[in-house]
Amino acid sequence: MNILHVTAECYPVAKAGGLGDVAGALPKYQCRARHNAMLVMPMYQTAFLEKNKWEVHHKGRTNSGNYFFDYTIIKEKTNKLGFELFLVDINGLLDRPKIYGYDDDAQRFVAFQIAVCHWLTDWKVKPDVVHCHDFHTGLIPFMFKYCFNFRPLAKVPTVFTIHNAEYQGWMSWDKSMWIPEYDIWRAGLLEWKNVINPLASAVKNAWKVTTVSPSYMHELKHNSNGLELLFEYEKGKCIGILNGIDTEVWNPKTDKYLEAHYSSLTVNKGKKSNKEMLCKTFELDIDKPLFIFIGRLVHEKAANILPDTIGSAIHQLNKEVNFLILGSGDPHVEWLLEQLKKIVPENYNCVIGYNEQLSHIMYAGADFLLMPSRVEPCGLNQMYAMRYGTMPMVRRTGGLNDTVTDIGDEGWGICFNNAEVQELVNACKRAMHVYNNPKVMTALRKKMMKIDNSWENTVDKYIQLYKSVLLN
Ligand SMILES: Nc1ncnc2c1ncn2[C@@H]1O[C@H](COP(=O)(O)OP(=O)(O)O[C@H]2O[C@H](CO)[C@@H](O)[C@H](O)[C@H]2O)[C@@H](O)[C@H]1O
């Protein structure tokens, strides 16, 4: 089957979060299952672009409203990622160092989607299915069906995966001029609550819609940042498929970012070496349990409760715990986390920013991973942590619910119900209890490392889904 993924991120080309991890792994494992998966994304200015060899695959000229532009599709020459990788170059618009965060992001991603549609219209062999990810690609299912210029794509099936429904890409109606001329009677299929809503549009127009865990699919009908009724209405074409993890990138035996490798047999020794390195670098006491948080410092991740939680836990647990945070996001939370260094320097440290290598060393060296997320469509961090023998401490929501079982229910993690400071502190107290019982801790580490969350288990679910649309 010929599958084309369309996405704004893909590890290791350009990654801001979990979307990048999934987009870098799913096509690779689809190819291993003998399908022809390809991926197209914007051409940002990244190290990956400079370090690899490219050939020009297609050149075209099109427009987004009054903005006429030339675009070039380049293809990576060696299949380095295990699948064919195409980048869309639009001079001045996409070729920038960051993925997101520019004032004209909306226009950038609309132009990207138009270029992809324009290219595919010209391409003689059409993919069997086009798989779009998150709102940056959410207008594509509509454009395929209703833009006059893209008529040859009208029958190409589209699947849309929601990695995060909190971000919907809202645009006021005056931006509709950016979208190539379309059947005006279908304008309602672009909007939700009187604004253009690319995520809602994708849910309406894609042939199938998936979320990255079954629990999250269920939750969206009750809590989806305004789209609850839409998900209820469209539930017939929606399905939750749990993410996998790339067990080659995330493997403590071979991880290229680690100096001390280990397996479940050598887990205590391996984790100790990595913890030593972390504790030395961040001036923390190796004998105390190390709790970490890695991720975007935003409301949905409940990052705002971290500063108080850390302060209270250090106090209530008589300074017998250490915390290390890696992340960036809300400037106020960043500031509070920085200030905390001055208050509890012996038990806490943080790195504000994005650091792929450090994240791997932290998963390997920590004892516990905090994930108090208010919303978590799937969550990869807890699965990485488990693979590295680090106990996940999670709020029971979304994909966290589907992947972590509490130690009280014969599981391997610590679960709690509310994103509140004292609940998280209490969870730390339970964690301390386990930590102080080395035999139990070791057994749990070995147990969680054996859990198989690999993509091999999941790929077939997507293939079955694609097949169901091909039969229509
Ligand atoms: N400062 C930093 N430095 C280094 N690495 C960092 C980092 N901040 C985050 N990361 C990395 O980014 C990834 C985060 O993945 P998650 O799935 O946990 O969250 P995210 O909200 O980005 O993804 C969304 O999409 C994914 C994929 O579908 C869903 O699992 C998730 O629930 C949904 O919110 C991990 O690889 C993590 O290590």
PDB file of C-alpha atoms and ligand atoms in Angstrom, residues 15 17-19 21-22 163-164 212 243 250 294-296 301 326-328 353-356 359 363 371 376-381 384, ligand 1:
ATOM      1  CA  LYS A  15      10.965  17.834  16.490  1.00  0.00           C
ATOM      2  CA  GLY A  17       7.373  17.181  20.898  1.00  0.00           C
ATOM      3  CA  GLY A  18       5.635  13.839  20.604  1.00  0.00           C
ATOM      4  CA  LEU A  19       4.239  14.467  17.107  1.00  0.00           C
ATOM      5  CA  ASP A  21       8.526  11.085  17.507  1.00  0.00           C
ATOM      6  CA  VAL A  22       5.430   9.443  16.023  1.00  0.00           C
ATOM      7  CA  HIS A 163      -2.191  14.172  18.511  1.00  0.00           C
ATOM      8  CA  ASN A 164      -3.565  17.080  20.464  1.00  0.00           C
ATOM      9  CA  VAL A 212      -3.443   8.440  19.692  1.00  0.00           C
ATOM     10  CA  ASN A 243       0.904   5.090  19.875  1.00  0.00           C
ATOM     11  CA  TRP A 250      14.697   4.394  22.713  1.00  0.00           C
ATOM     12  CA  ILE A 294      10.456  16.401  30.874  1.00  0.00           C
ATOM     13  CA  GLY A 295       8.165  18.326  28.573  1.00  0.00           C
ATOM     14  CA  ARG A 296       6.431  21.454  27.503  1.00  0.00           C
ATOM     15  CA  LYS A 301       0.821  19.206  31.207  1.00  0.00           C
ATOM     16  CA  LEU A 326      13.785  19.812  31.662  1.00  0.00           C
ATOM     17  CA  GLY A 327      11.354  21.878  29.625  1.00  0.00           C
ATOM     18  CA  SER A 328      10.239  25.187  28.256  1.00  0.00           C
ATOM     19  CA  GLY A 353      15.104  24.729  27.097  1.00  0.00           C
ATOM     20  CA  TYR A 354      15.022  21.809  24.712  1.00  0.00           C
ATOM     21  CA  ASN A 355      17.764  19.187  24.875  1.00  0.00           C
ATOM     22  CA  GLU A 356      17.284  15.793  23.203  1.00  0.00           C
ATOM     23  CA  SER A 359      16.243  13.940  27.960  1.00  0.00           C
ATOM     24  CA  TYR A 363      15.037   8.846  31.403  1.00  0.00           C
ATOM     25  CA  MET A 371       3.371  13.304  34.519  1.00  0.00           C
ATOM     26  CA  GLU A 376      -2.653  13.651  27.667  1.00  0.00           C
ATOM     27  CA  PRO A 377      -3.755  12.277  24.286  1.00  0.00           C
ATOM     28  CA  CYS A 378      -1.256   9.422  24.553  1.00  0.00           C
ATOM     29  CA  GLY A 379       1.978  10.484  26.183  1.00  0.00           C
ATOM     30  CA  LEU A 380       5.272   8.999  25.097  1.00  0.00           C
ATOM     31  CA  ASN A 381       7.390  10.053  28.062  1.00  0.00           C
ATOM     32  CA  TYR A 384      10.140   5.865  27.348  1.00  0.00           C
TER      33      TYR A 384
HETATM   34  N1  LIG B   1      12.506  20.288  26.737  1.00  0.00           N
HETATM   35  C1  LIG B   1      12.631  19.108  26.126  1.00  0.00           C
HETATM   36  N2  LIG B   1      13.837  18.633  25.812  1.00  0.00           N
HETATM   37  C2  LIG B   1      13.967  17.427  25.191  1.00  0.00           C
HETATM   38  N3  LIG B   1      12.931  16.650  24.828  1.00  0.00           N
HETATM   39  C3  LIG B   1      11.723  17.093  25.128  1.00  0.00           C
HETATM   40  C4  LIG B   1      11.484  18.331  25.774  1.00  0.00           C
HETATM   41  N4  LIG B   1      10.159  18.517  25.916  1.00  0.00           N
HETATM   42  C5  LIG B   1       9.572  17.428  25.375  1.00  0.00           C
HETATM   43  N5  LIG B   1      10.508  16.572  24.917  1.00  0.00           N
HETATM   44  C6  LIG B   1      10.286  15.305  24.226  1.00  0.00           C
HETATM   45  O1  LIG B   1       9.108  15.471  23.425  1.00  0.00           O
HETATM   46  C7  LIG B   1       8.329  14.292  23.483  1.00  0.00           C
HETATM   47  C8  LIG B   1       7.049  14.614  24.226  1.00  0.00           C
HETATM   48  O2  LIG B   1       6.150  13.701  23.899  1.00  0.00           O
HETATM   49  P1  LIG B   1       4.679  13.562  24.562  1.00  0.00           P
HETATM   50  O3  LIG B   1       3.999  12.526  23.775  1.00  0.00           O
HETATM   51  O4  LIG B   1       4.816  13.235  25.986  1.00  0.00           O
HETATM   52  O5  LIG B   1       4.037  15.012  24.489  1.00  0.00           O
HETATM   53  P2  LIG B   1       3.513  16.081  23.387  1.00  0.00           P
HETATM   54  O6  LIG B   1       2.525  16.868  24.131  1.00  0.00           O
HETATM   55  O7  LIG B   1       4.627  16.804  22.781  1.00  0.00           O
HETATM   56  O8  LIG B   1       2.826  15.237  22.245  1.00  0.00           O
HETATM   57  C9  LIG B   1       1.473  15.147  21.725  1.00  0.00           C
HETATM   58  O9  LIG B   1       1.563  14.122  20.710  1.00  0.00           O
HETATM   59  C10 LIG B   1       2.046  12.887  21.220  1.00  0.00           C
HETATM   60  C11 LIG B   1       2.218  11.946  20.040  1.00  0.00           C
HETATM   61  O10 LIG B   1       1.012  11.492  19.548  1.00  0.00           O
HETATM   62  C12 LIG B   1       1.124  12.343  22.288  1.00  0.00           C
HETATM   63  O11 LIG B   1       1.726  11.196  22.850  1.00  0.00           O
HETATM   64  C13 LIG B   1       0.894  13.393  23.389  1.00  0.00           C
HETATM   65  O12 LIG B   1      -0.043  12.925  24.338  1.00  0.00           O
HETATM   66  C14 LIG B   1       0.437  14.688  22.754  1.00  0.00           C
HETATM   67  O13 LIG B   1       0.235  15.693  23.738  1.00  0.00           O
HETATM   68  C15 LIG B   1       9.184  13.256  24.169  1.00  0.00           C
HETATM   69  O14 LIG B   1      10.021  12.642  23.238  1.00  0.00           O
HETATM   70  C16 LIG B   1      10.020  14.120  25.125  1.00  0.00           C
HETATM   71  O15 LIG B   1      11.182  13.478  25.549  1.00  0.00           O
END
